[in-house]
Amino acid sequence: MKVQQGKRTGIVRIGLFNLLMRLLISPLAFVFSLLIAKYLSSISIDTFGAWQSIYVLITGYFLVPADVLSAIAGRYAAEGKKIGGLIAINSLAGAVVLSVYFIIVPFLSSFGGSEYEVYFYDAGILLFLYYVLDITKAVSLGKSPRVNAIGNVAFQLVRLVTAVVFIYKFNLSILAVILAYSLGYLSQILTYVKFTKADFSVDFKIAIASIRKSVVFITSYIQGIIEASMIWIAVYLLRSYDPVSYFESALIISNIVIWSSSASDGLILKLAESKDARVLETALKLFFAVGSLFLLFAVVDGLPLLYILRSDYISAFTALTILSVSNFVRSIYGIFYRAIYMADVTLNVESTEELRGPTARLIRSNVLISAIGVVLSGGIIYFLSKSDLSPSYGYPLVATVISVGLLVNSLGMVITSFLAAKKLYNFNFPLKEAIVPILATAVVSLLFLTWFSIHGMPKLRTLEEIKEILLISLASGSLYLAINWILNPYVKELVKRVIMEIKNL
């Protein structure tokens, strides 16, 4: 049965607060990414690729199970249920997964060279802390979404400061990055536990029900493994971490787009209060307005930012563009996905039909879609590995192929999630509010890329010259807002709300 439209909610206010907090600390996140990429790449491209392979291994394989309880934990926290048992279960799962990780490290680390094996073991602490972080973050997002933003501020501050110390004081190579992440995660966990207004007491009935419901989300673990496999297929076939370096350099910058997903952070809490279809419509309008702007920044700033990381990486610009679009599309999927599991009655504590619900069906379809993308990319990478391509051309091409596979997956996921959401909510897709921002991004991007092709792009190598990139962002963002101001009335209202939110900080 579809959820009907109802009263207006405060999702925009929550979204703008979290987005503004994200913007305030975004320079810290970006400086950290640049610092790590330049530091490790200065040791060797292989060292940077080794770290990214470790990170992909952990996040793509061993951290995916951490998300199994996250969705249900966020929902139950928003509904005021006792979620202490879920945190204990996820922490125990982290310890079990850590044991498995240590067992297979010798095999996986041998793909790219045994000299990096010790760092694979060091990353174990990062793995365990993330299991605790993931569940507490989900609870915070469901019950106190503003605290979620504050926790991210703590993470970025601690991670950057400790990275500087471990790099310049102790010169710890990959270990410096691992320790910086770990201490950042710890600060984030403490923030969520202390300030989230959730019921952290234990209810065994809810804990047991959550384990049963988690079976639905375990399938997404398979999807994560499938997608992460593209990286390891490339490493195995080419016997080098270098293609990963090109891919990850593009991914670092394309993740700018993901920052805009903070605009929908209030979705879970508001849908818990009322299954109001207009909440979903508002979340979509807000994301298209904000997400398209961040997509623009990723594209127009992409070339100079890649050059800052390493001059060789500018050949990964095609991969960067594709990944940016993929991240944009997948963020839209994230909105539909949250709306679906919040309205899925089979995920209620008392239900036993969770495997037949819309969330379960959606996740199963995602696995099939991901398999298609990986087979497509894997086949092309295999063909390229048998070709006589120079590394300067072949490695960026492999990065592009991996990116295409992810984009195929993202497009399939957003289509299936949209169709599933339409069955649960009586909402109208905001077509005008979606098309105008996307067209504005396309037009402004073409203008700036054409300018770069004629006059040359800024070749920046120091953080002091980052002001040139800020000027590019300011100019492109102004054109984007001007187009939307004329053609998209929603943006006028949004700008007024942003100004009001800044005044209230």
Short mmCIF file of C-alpha atoms in Angstrom, two decimals:
data_model
loop_
_atom_site.label_atom_id
_atom_site.label_comp_id
_atom_site.label_asym_id
_atom_site.label_seq_id
_atom_site.Cartn_x
_atom_site.Cartn_y
_atom_site.Cartn_z
CA MET A 1 0.00 0.00 0.00
CA LYS A 2 1.38 3.40 -0.97
CA VAL A 3 2.18 6.03 1.60
CA GLN A 4 0.16 9.17 0.96
CA GLN A 5 1.32 12.73 1.03
CA GLY A 6 1.14 14.63 4.28
CA LYS A 7 2.47 17.64 6.09
CA ARG A 8 5.79 19.32 5.35
CA THR A 9 8.74 18.23 7.46
CA GLY A 10 12.09 19.76 8.51
CA ILE A 11 14.35 17.60 6.36
CA VAL A 12 15.75 20.64 4.53
CA ARG A 13 16.88 22.30 7.76
CA ILE A 14 18.68 19.15 8.91
CA GLY A 15 20.16 18.61 5.47
CA LEU A 16 21.44 22.17 5.17
CA PHE A 17 23.01 22.08 8.63
CA ASN A 18 24.87 18.84 7.88
CA LEU A 19 25.86 20.05 4.43
CA LEU A 20 27.22 23.33 5.79
CA MET A 21 29.18 21.45 8.44
CA ARG A 22 30.54 19.21 5.68
CA LEU A 23 31.55 22.24 3.64
CA LEU A 24 33.28 23.86 6.61
CA ILE A 25 35.51 20.83 7.10
CA SER A 26 35.84 19.85 3.43
CA PRO A 27 39.17 21.69 3.12
CA LEU A 28 40.52 19.47 5.90
CA ALA A 29 39.34 16.32 4.13
CA PHE A 30 40.80 17.46 0.86
CA VAL A 31 44.11 18.56 2.36
CA PHE A 32 44.39 15.14 4.00
CA SER A 33 43.75 13.36 0.70
CA LEU A 34 46.29 15.53 -1.10
CA LEU A 35 48.82 15.11 1.70
CA ILE A 36 48.56 11.32 1.68
CA ALA A 37 48.57 11.01 -2.10
CA LYS A 38 51.60 13.29 -2.50
CA TYR A 39 53.48 11.77 0.44
CA LEU A 40 53.04 8.14 -0.56
CA SER A 41 53.47 8.87 -4.28
CA SER A 42 56.73 10.69 -3.50
CA ILE A 43 58.01 7.42 -2.03
CA SER A 44 56.82 5.60 -5.17
CA ILE A 45 53.66 5.17 -7.23
CA ASP A 46 53.72 1.55 -6.08
CA THR A 47 53.59 2.64 -2.41
CA PHE A 48 50.51 4.78 -3.00
CA GLY A 49 48.95 1.93 -4.97
CA ALA A 50 49.76 -0.51 -2.16
CA TRP A 51 47.98 1.67 0.41
CA GLN A 52 44.95 2.06 -1.85
CA SER A 53 44.88 -1.71 -2.38
CA ILE A 54 44.94 -2.25 1.39
CA TYR A 55 42.15 0.29 1.78
CA VAL A 56 40.05 -1.28 -0.98
CA LEU A 57 40.67 -4.75 0.48
CA ILE A 58 39.40 -3.67 3.90
CA THR A 59 36.52 -1.45 2.80
CA GLY A 60 35.48 -3.56 -0.17
CA TYR A 61 35.65 -6.98 1.46
CA PHE A 62 36.05 -6.96 5.22
CA LEU A 63 34.12 -3.85 6.18
CA VAL A 64 31.05 -4.61 4.10
CA PRO A 65 29.67 -6.96 6.81
CA ALA A 66 29.85 -4.00 9.20
CA ASP A 67 27.01 -2.44 7.22
CA VAL A 68 24.74 -5.45 7.64
CA LEU A 69 23.17 -4.09 10.84
CA SER A 70 23.60 -0.40 10.01
CA ALA A 71 20.37 0.17 8.11
CA ILE A 72 18.22 -1.63 10.66
CA ALA A 73 20.09 0.06 13.54
CA GLY A 74 19.41 3.49 12.05
CA ARG A 75 15.74 2.68 11.59
CA TYR A 76 15.26 1.23 15.08
CA ALA A 77 17.15 4.14 16.68
CA ALA A 78 14.91 6.62 14.85
CA GLU A 79 11.87 4.70 16.12
CA GLY A 80 13.15 4.97 19.72
CA LYS A 81 13.97 1.29 20.21
CA LYS A 82 16.79 -0.06 22.41
CA ILE A 83 19.87 -0.56 20.24
CA GLY A 84 22.65 -1.42 22.71
CA GLY A 85 22.55 -5.07 21.70
CA LEU A 86 23.19 -4.18 18.06
CA ILE A 87 26.39 -2.34 18.95
CA ALA A 88 27.65 -5.32 20.96
CA ILE A 89 26.84 -7.71 18.10
CA ASN A 90 28.61 -5.56 15.51
CA SER A 91 31.71 -5.24 17.71
CA LEU A 92 31.84 -9.01 18.14
CA ALA A 93 31.46 -9.44 14.38
CA GLY A 94 34.41 -7.10 13.92
CA ALA A 95 36.60 -9.31 16.11
CA VAL A 96 35.62 -12.42 14.13
CA VAL A 97 36.23 -10.76 10.76
CA LEU A 98 39.58 -9.46 12.00
CA SER A 99 40.68 -13.04 12.72
CA VAL A 100 39.75 -14.13 9.21
CA TYR A 101 41.56 -11.11 7.77
CA PHE A 102 44.82 -12.01 9.52
CA ILE A 103 44.61 -15.58 8.21
CA ILE A 104 44.44 -14.60 4.53
CA VAL A 105 46.76 -11.56 4.57
CA PRO A 106 49.84 -13.56 3.41
CA PHE A 107 48.00 -14.72 0.31
CA LEU A 108 46.51 -11.34 -0.66
CA SER A 109 49.62 -9.27 0.03
CA SER A 110 51.69 -11.49 -2.27
CA PHE A 111 49.84 -10.18 -5.36
CA GLY A 112 51.75 -6.91 -5.41
CA GLY A 113 54.92 -7.69 -3.49
CA SER A 114 55.69 -9.01 -0.01
CA GLU A 115 57.50 -5.83 1.08
CA TYR A 116 54.10 -4.32 1.97
CA GLU A 117 52.83 -7.29 3.99
CA VAL A 118 53.50 -5.69 7.39
CA TYR A 119 51.16 -2.82 6.52
CA PHE A 120 48.37 -5.26 5.74
CA TYR A 121 48.67 -6.52 9.32
CA ASP A 122 48.88 -2.98 10.74
CA ALA A 123 45.58 -2.16 9.05
CA GLY A 124 43.82 -4.67 11.33
CA ILE A 125 43.28 -1.99 13.99
CA LEU A 126 41.55 0.20 11.40
CA LEU A 127 39.31 -2.71 10.48
CA PHE A 128 38.10 -3.41 14.03
CA LEU A 129 37.49 0.24 14.91
CA TYR A 130 35.38 0.67 11.81
CA TYR A 131 32.96 -2.04 12.96
CA VAL A 132 32.29 -0.07 16.13
CA LEU A 133 32.17 3.20 14.19
CA ASP A 134 29.76 1.98 11.53
CA ILE A 135 27.04 0.91 13.94
CA THR A 136 27.35 4.00 16.19
CA LYS A 137 27.29 6.24 13.12
CA ALA A 138 24.13 4.54 11.86
CA VAL A 139 22.46 5.09 15.24
CA SER A 140 23.50 8.74 15.21
CA LEU A 141 22.21 9.25 11.67
CA GLY A 142 18.87 7.72 12.59
CA LYS A 143 18.31 9.44 15.93
CA SER A 144 20.49 12.59 16.00
CA PRO A 145 21.57 13.44 12.43
CA ARG A 146 23.17 16.73 13.49
CA VAL A 147 25.48 14.82 15.86
CA ASN A 148 26.47 12.76 12.84
CA ALA A 149 27.86 15.90 11.23
CA ILE A 150 29.66 16.94 14.43
CA GLY A 151 31.28 13.50 14.68
CA ASN A 152 32.58 13.89 11.16
CA VAL A 153 34.18 17.20 12.15
CA ALA A 154 35.99 15.45 15.00
CA PHE A 155 37.16 12.73 12.62
CA GLN A 156 38.57 15.14 10.04
CA LEU A 157 40.39 17.25 12.63
CA VAL A 158 42.00 14.34 14.45
CA ARG A 159 42.86 12.46 11.25
CA LEU A 160 44.64 15.43 9.66
CA VAL A 161 46.56 16.53 12.77
CA THR A 162 47.79 13.03 13.57
CA ALA A 163 48.70 12.39 9.92
CA VAL A 164 50.92 15.48 9.89
CA VAL A 165 52.66 14.31 13.06
CA PHE A 166 53.16 10.71 11.89
CA ILE A 167 54.38 11.82 8.45
CA TYR A 168 56.68 14.73 9.21
CA LYS A 169 57.82 13.79 12.70
CA PHE A 170 58.16 10.01 12.36
CA ASN A 171 58.03 9.36 8.57
CA LEU A 172 56.02 6.15 9.04
CA SER A 173 55.00 5.66 5.39
CA ILE A 174 51.74 3.67 5.06
CA LEU A 175 51.58 3.15 8.83
CA ALA A 176 51.17 6.92 9.27
CA VAL A 177 47.96 6.79 7.24
CA ILE A 178 46.63 3.75 9.11
CA LEU A 179 47.23 5.36 12.51
CA ALA A 180 45.68 8.66 11.40
CA TYR A 181 42.52 6.90 10.23
CA SER A 182 42.34 4.80 13.39
CA LEU A 183 42.61 7.74 15.79
CA GLY A 184 40.11 9.66 13.68
CA TYR A 185 37.66 6.77 13.90
CA LEU A 186 38.12 6.59 17.67
CA SER A 187 37.30 10.28 18.11
CA GLN A 188 34.22 9.85 15.94
CA ILE A 189 32.99 6.87 17.96
CA LEU A 190 33.35 8.75 21.25
CA THR A 191 31.42 11.72 19.83
CA TYR A 192 28.52 9.55 18.68
CA VAL A 193 28.25 7.58 21.92
CA LYS A 194 28.37 10.68 24.12
CA PHE A 195 26.03 13.01 22.25
CA THR A 196 23.53 10.82 20.35
CA LYS A 197 20.16 10.84 22.11
CA ALA A 198 19.47 7.16 21.56
CA ASP A 199 18.52 4.36 23.95
CA PHE A 200 21.76 2.37 24.28
CA SER A 201 20.28 -0.19 26.67
CA VAL A 202 20.03 -3.83 25.58
CA ASP A 203 16.80 -5.53 24.55
CA PHE A 204 17.46 -9.15 23.58
CA LYS A 205 14.23 -9.38 21.59
CA ILE A 206 15.28 -6.46 19.41
CA ALA A 207 18.86 -7.76 19.16
CA ILE A 208 17.71 -11.21 18.01
CA ALA A 209 15.21 -9.69 15.58
CA SER A 210 17.97 -7.48 14.19
CA ILE A 211 20.17 -10.50 13.53
CA ARG A 212 17.30 -12.11 11.65
CA LYS A 213 16.64 -8.92 9.67
CA SER A 214 20.34 -8.62 8.86
CA VAL A 215 19.99 -11.61 6.55
CA VAL A 216 18.31 -9.19 4.14
CA PHE A 217 21.34 -6.91 4.10
CA ILE A 218 23.94 -9.71 3.96
CA THR A 219 23.20 -9.93 0.26
CA SER A 220 24.61 -6.42 -0.13
CA TYR A 221 27.88 -7.86 1.22
CA ILE A 222 28.06 -9.98 -1.92
CA GLN A 223 27.55 -6.87 -4.02
CA GLY A 224 30.40 -5.10 -2.22
CA ILE A 225 32.72 -8.06 -2.79
CA ILE A 226 31.80 -8.17 -6.47
CA GLU A 227 32.55 -4.48 -7.01
CA ALA A 228 35.79 -4.51 -5.01
CA SER A 229 36.92 -7.46 -7.12
CA MET A 230 37.52 -5.16 -10.08
CA ILE A 231 40.52 -3.66 -8.28
CA TRP A 232 42.01 -7.02 -7.44
CA ILE A 233 41.33 -8.40 -10.92
CA ALA A 234 43.43 -5.54 -12.28
CA VAL A 235 46.23 -6.10 -9.74
CA TYR A 236 46.27 -9.85 -10.40
CA LEU A 237 46.22 -9.63 -14.20
CA LEU A 238 48.75 -6.80 -14.48
CA ARG A 239 50.87 -7.80 -11.46
CA SER A 240 51.17 -4.17 -10.43
CA TYR A 241 49.57 -1.68 -8.06
CA ASP A 242 50.12 1.19 -10.53
CA PRO A 243 46.68 0.96 -12.25
CA VAL A 244 45.12 1.20 -8.79
CA SER A 245 47.03 4.44 -8.19
CA TYR A 246 45.45 6.02 -11.27
CA PHE A 247 42.00 4.77 -10.35
CA GLU A 248 42.24 5.85 -6.71
CA SER A 249 43.60 9.29 -7.57
CA ALA A 250 40.48 9.79 -9.69
CA LEU A 251 38.30 8.33 -6.95
CA ILE A 252 39.71 10.69 -4.30
CA ILE A 253 38.60 13.72 -6.28
CA SER A 254 35.31 12.23 -7.48
CA ASN A 255 34.36 11.67 -3.85
CA ILE A 256 33.72 15.42 -3.69
CA VAL A 257 30.31 14.51 -5.11
CA ILE A 258 29.57 12.21 -2.17
CA TRP A 259 29.92 15.14 0.22
CA SER A 260 26.61 16.45 -1.13
CA SER A 261 24.79 13.36 0.15
CA SER A 262 24.85 15.03 3.58
CA ALA A 263 21.88 17.03 2.32
CA SER A 264 19.65 13.97 2.82
CA ASP A 265 20.94 13.04 6.29
CA GLY A 266 17.60 13.84 7.92
CA LEU A 267 15.66 11.39 5.75
CA ILE A 268 15.66 8.44 8.18
CA LEU A 269 14.57 10.49 11.19
CA LYS A 270 11.82 12.29 9.30
CA LEU A 271 10.42 9.13 7.71
CA ALA A 272 10.38 7.55 11.18
CA GLU A 273 8.23 10.45 12.37
CA SER A 274 5.87 10.27 9.40
CA LYS A 275 5.89 8.17 6.24
CA ASP A 276 5.26 11.37 4.32
CA ALA A 277 5.81 11.05 0.58
CA ARG A 278 6.73 14.73 0.36
CA VAL A 279 9.77 14.03 2.52
CA LEU A 280 11.14 11.93 -0.33
CA GLU A 281 10.28 14.60 -2.91
CA THR A 282 12.01 17.28 -0.85
CA ALA A 283 15.09 15.11 -0.35
CA LEU A 284 15.35 14.61 -4.11
CA LYS A 285 14.93 18.31 -4.91
CA LEU A 286 17.55 19.26 -2.36
CA PHE A 287 20.03 16.67 -3.57
CA PHE A 288 19.71 17.52 -7.26
CA ALA A 289 20.32 21.20 -6.48
CA VAL A 290 23.32 20.52 -4.25
CA GLY A 291 24.66 17.31 -5.81
CA SER A 292 24.80 18.79 -9.32
CA LEU A 293 26.88 21.68 -7.99
CA PHE A 294 29.36 19.29 -6.38
CA LEU A 295 29.45 17.25 -9.59
CA LEU A 296 30.40 20.46 -11.39
CA PHE A 297 33.22 21.14 -8.91
CA ALA A 298 34.60 17.62 -9.36
CA VAL A 299 34.73 18.00 -13.13
CA VAL A 300 36.01 21.58 -13.57
CA ASP A 301 38.57 21.27 -10.76
CA GLY A 302 39.50 17.71 -11.67
CA LEU A 303 42.44 18.31 -14.02
CA PRO A 304 44.37 20.76 -11.82
CA LEU A 305 43.68 18.65 -8.74
CA LEU A 306 44.99 15.52 -10.44
CA TYR A 307 48.09 17.49 -11.38
CA ILE A 308 48.60 18.46 -7.75
CA LEU A 309 48.48 14.80 -6.73
CA ARG A 310 51.03 13.85 -9.40
CA SER A 311 51.50 15.14 -12.93
CA ASP A 312 51.12 11.60 -14.32
CA TYR A 313 47.61 11.37 -12.90
CA ILE A 314 46.07 13.92 -15.28
CA SER A 315 45.65 11.01 -17.70
CA ALA A 316 43.06 9.64 -15.24
CA PHE A 317 40.68 12.55 -15.94
CA THR A 318 38.30 10.39 -17.98
CA ALA A 319 38.08 7.95 -15.09
CA LEU A 320 37.49 10.87 -12.72
CA THR A 321 34.58 12.18 -14.79
CA ILE A 322 32.94 8.77 -15.02
CA LEU A 323 33.40 8.12 -11.29
CA SER A 324 31.93 11.53 -10.45
CA VAL A 325 28.80 10.75 -12.45
CA SER A 326 28.66 7.30 -10.84
CA ASN A 327 28.87 8.81 -7.35
CA PHE A 328 26.13 11.29 -8.25
CA VAL A 329 23.82 8.54 -9.48
CA ARG A 330 24.59 6.31 -6.51
CA SER A 331 23.76 9.11 -4.09
CA ILE A 332 20.31 9.32 -5.68
CA TYR A 333 20.03 5.57 -5.19
CA GLY A 334 20.91 6.09 -1.52
CA ILE A 335 17.87 8.34 -1.07
CA PHE A 336 15.52 5.76 -2.60
CA TYR A 337 17.19 2.94 -0.66
CA ARG A 338 16.66 4.64 2.70
CA ALA A 339 13.08 5.47 1.84
CA ILE A 340 12.43 1.85 0.89
CA TYR A 341 13.76 0.23 4.06
CA MET A 342 12.01 2.82 6.23
CA ALA A 343 8.65 1.89 4.69
CA ASP A 344 9.32 -1.87 4.53
CA VAL A 345 6.87 -3.43 7.02
CA THR A 346 8.68 -6.77 6.79
CA LEU A 347 11.56 -5.15 8.69
CA ASN A 348 9.37 -4.51 11.74
CA VAL A 349 10.60 -6.36 14.85
CA GLU A 350 7.58 -8.66 14.94
CA SER A 351 7.64 -9.58 11.22
CA THR A 352 9.15 -12.83 9.92
CA GLU A 353 8.72 -12.06 6.20
CA GLU A 354 11.83 -9.92 5.73
CA LEU A 355 13.23 -12.05 2.90
CA ARG A 356 10.10 -11.37 0.86
CA GLY A 357 10.02 -7.62 1.38
CA PRO A 358 10.90 -4.82 -1.06
CA THR A 359 14.31 -4.22 0.55
CA ALA A 360 15.34 -7.84 0.06
CA ARG A 361 14.17 -7.81 -3.55
CA LEU A 362 16.06 -4.60 -4.26
CA ILE A 363 19.33 -5.87 -2.80
CA ARG A 364 19.10 -9.14 -4.74
CA SER A 365 18.64 -7.23 -7.98
CA ASN A 366 21.66 -5.07 -7.11
CA VAL A 367 23.84 -8.17 -6.87
CA LEU A 368 22.88 -9.22 -10.39
CA ILE A 369 23.49 -5.71 -11.71
CA SER A 370 26.92 -5.56 -10.05
CA ALA A 371 27.87 -8.90 -11.59
CA ILE A 372 27.13 -7.48 -15.03
CA GLY A 373 29.36 -4.45 -14.44
CA VAL A 374 32.23 -6.55 -13.10
CA VAL A 375 32.06 -9.10 -15.92
CA LEU A 376 32.11 -6.25 -18.43
CA SER A 377 35.09 -4.52 -16.84
CA GLY A 378 36.93 -7.74 -16.00
CA GLY A 379 36.69 -8.99 -19.57
CA ILE A 380 38.09 -5.76 -20.97
CA ILE A 381 40.91 -5.69 -18.39
CA TYR A 382 41.82 -9.28 -19.32
CA PHE A 383 41.98 -8.29 -22.98
CA LEU A 384 44.14 -5.26 -22.13
CA SER A 385 46.50 -7.41 -20.05
CA LYS A 386 47.21 -9.47 -23.16
CA SER A 387 47.81 -6.39 -25.29
CA ASP A 388 51.10 -4.62 -25.76
CA LEU A 389 50.09 -1.31 -24.20
CA SER A 390 52.57 1.11 -22.67
CA PRO A 391 52.01 1.74 -18.93
CA SER A 392 51.49 5.47 -19.54
CA TYR A 393 48.48 4.65 -21.71
CA GLY A 394 47.40 1.25 -20.43
CA TYR A 395 47.19 2.01 -16.69
CA PRO A 396 44.89 5.06 -17.05
CA LEU A 397 42.82 3.03 -19.52
CA VAL A 398 42.39 0.25 -16.95
CA ALA A 399 41.29 2.88 -14.41
CA THR A 400 38.69 4.10 -16.91
CA VAL A 401 37.43 0.56 -17.52
CA ILE A 402 36.95 -0.02 -13.78
CA SER A 403 35.08 3.29 -13.56
CA VAL A 404 32.75 2.30 -16.40
CA GLY A 405 31.89 -0.91 -14.56
CA LEU A 406 30.92 1.07 -11.45
CA LEU A 407 28.83 3.49 -13.51
CA VAL A 408 26.92 0.61 -15.10
CA ASN A 409 26.17 -0.71 -11.62
CA SER A 410 25.07 2.70 -10.34
CA LEU A 411 22.68 3.27 -13.24
CA GLY A 412 21.08 -0.13 -12.78
CA MET A 413 20.73 0.40 -9.03
CA VAL A 414 19.05 3.79 -9.30
CA ILE A 415 16.52 2.51 -11.84
CA THR A 416 15.49 -0.50 -9.75
CA SER A 417 15.34 1.54 -6.53
CA PHE A 418 13.19 4.21 -8.19
CA LEU A 419 10.70 1.60 -9.37
CA ALA A 420 10.61 0.01 -5.90
CA ALA A 421 10.09 3.38 -4.18
CA LYS A 422 7.20 4.23 -6.53
CA LYS A 423 5.38 1.14 -5.24
CA LEU A 424 5.70 2.30 -1.63
CA TYR A 425 5.26 6.07 -1.85
CA ASN A 426 2.74 8.19 -3.72
CA PHE A 427 5.38 10.74 -4.75
CA ASN A 428 5.93 12.81 -7.86
CA PHE A 429 9.47 12.80 -9.20
CA PRO A 430 10.65 16.45 -9.32
CA LEU A 431 11.52 16.39 -13.01
CA LYS A 432 12.16 20.12 -13.50
CA GLU A 433 14.18 20.40 -10.30
CA ALA A 434 16.29 17.46 -11.50
CA ILE A 435 16.83 18.40 -15.15
CA VAL A 436 17.75 22.07 -14.73
CA PRO A 437 20.67 21.49 -12.29
CA ILE A 438 22.04 18.65 -14.41
CA LEU A 439 21.89 20.73 -17.59
CA ALA A 440 23.51 23.66 -15.79
CA THR A 441 26.35 21.39 -14.68
CA ALA A 442 26.82 20.06 -18.22
CA VAL A 443 26.85 23.53 -19.82
CA VAL A 444 29.24 25.12 -17.30
CA SER A 445 31.54 22.09 -17.37
CA LEU A 446 31.82 22.26 -21.16
CA LEU A 447 32.59 25.98 -20.99
CA PHE A 448 35.45 25.52 -18.53
CA LEU A 449 36.89 22.41 -20.18
CA THR A 450 36.84 24.22 -23.52
CA TRP A 451 38.67 27.13 -21.89
CA PHE A 452 41.30 24.73 -20.52
CA SER A 453 41.78 23.11 -23.94
CA ILE A 454 42.39 26.51 -25.56
CA HIS A 455 44.35 28.35 -22.88
CA GLY A 456 45.73 25.43 -20.90
CA MET A 457 44.80 24.31 -17.42
CA PRO A 458 46.36 25.74 -14.25
CA LYS A 459 49.40 23.61 -13.40
CA LEU A 460 49.55 23.79 -9.65
CA ARG A 461 51.96 21.87 -7.49
CA THR A 462 51.74 23.50 -4.06
CA LEU A 463 48.96 24.00 -1.56
CA GLU A 464 49.70 27.75 -1.54
CA GLU A 465 48.45 27.94 -5.12
CA ILE A 466 45.18 26.20 -4.23
CA LYS A 467 43.57 29.65 -4.44
CA GLU A 468 43.53 29.25 -8.24
CA ILE A 469 41.26 26.24 -7.85
CA LEU A 470 39.06 28.15 -5.43
CA LEU A 471 38.66 30.88 -8.06
CA ILE A 472 37.66 28.26 -10.64
CA SER A 473 35.12 26.86 -8.19
CA LEU A 474 33.76 30.33 -7.44
CA ALA A 475 33.39 31.24 -11.11
CA SER A 476 31.83 27.93 -12.17
CA GLY A 477 29.58 27.86 -9.11
CA SER A 478 28.35 31.40 -9.81
CA LEU A 479 27.40 30.48 -13.38
CA TYR A 480 25.66 27.35 -12.09
CA LEU A 481 23.63 29.34 -9.56
CA ALA A 482 22.76 32.00 -12.14
CA ILE A 483 21.31 29.43 -14.53
CA ASN A 484 19.35 27.76 -11.75
CA TRP A 485 18.20 31.10 -10.34
CA ILE A 486 16.57 31.88 -13.68
CA LEU A 487 15.16 28.44 -14.52
CA ASN A 488 14.71 26.67 -11.17
CA PRO A 489 12.52 28.46 -8.56
CA TYR A 490 13.45 25.88 -5.93
CA VAL A 491 17.02 27.18 -5.91
CA LYS A 492 15.84 30.68 -4.93
CA GLU A 493 14.13 29.24 -1.88
CA LEU A 494 17.15 27.08 -1.12
CA VAL A 495 19.60 30.00 -1.25
CA LYS A 496 17.45 31.95 1.19
CA ARG A 497 17.44 28.95 3.55
CA VAL A 498 21.21 28.58 3.29
CA ILE A 499 21.68 32.23 4.25
CA MET A 500 19.30 31.78 7.16
CA GLU A 501 21.09 28.62 8.29
CA ILE A 502 24.47 30.37 8.22
CA LYS A 503 23.09 33.16 10.38
CA ASN A 504 21.83 30.57 12.88
CA LEU A 505 25.19 28.77 13.23
#
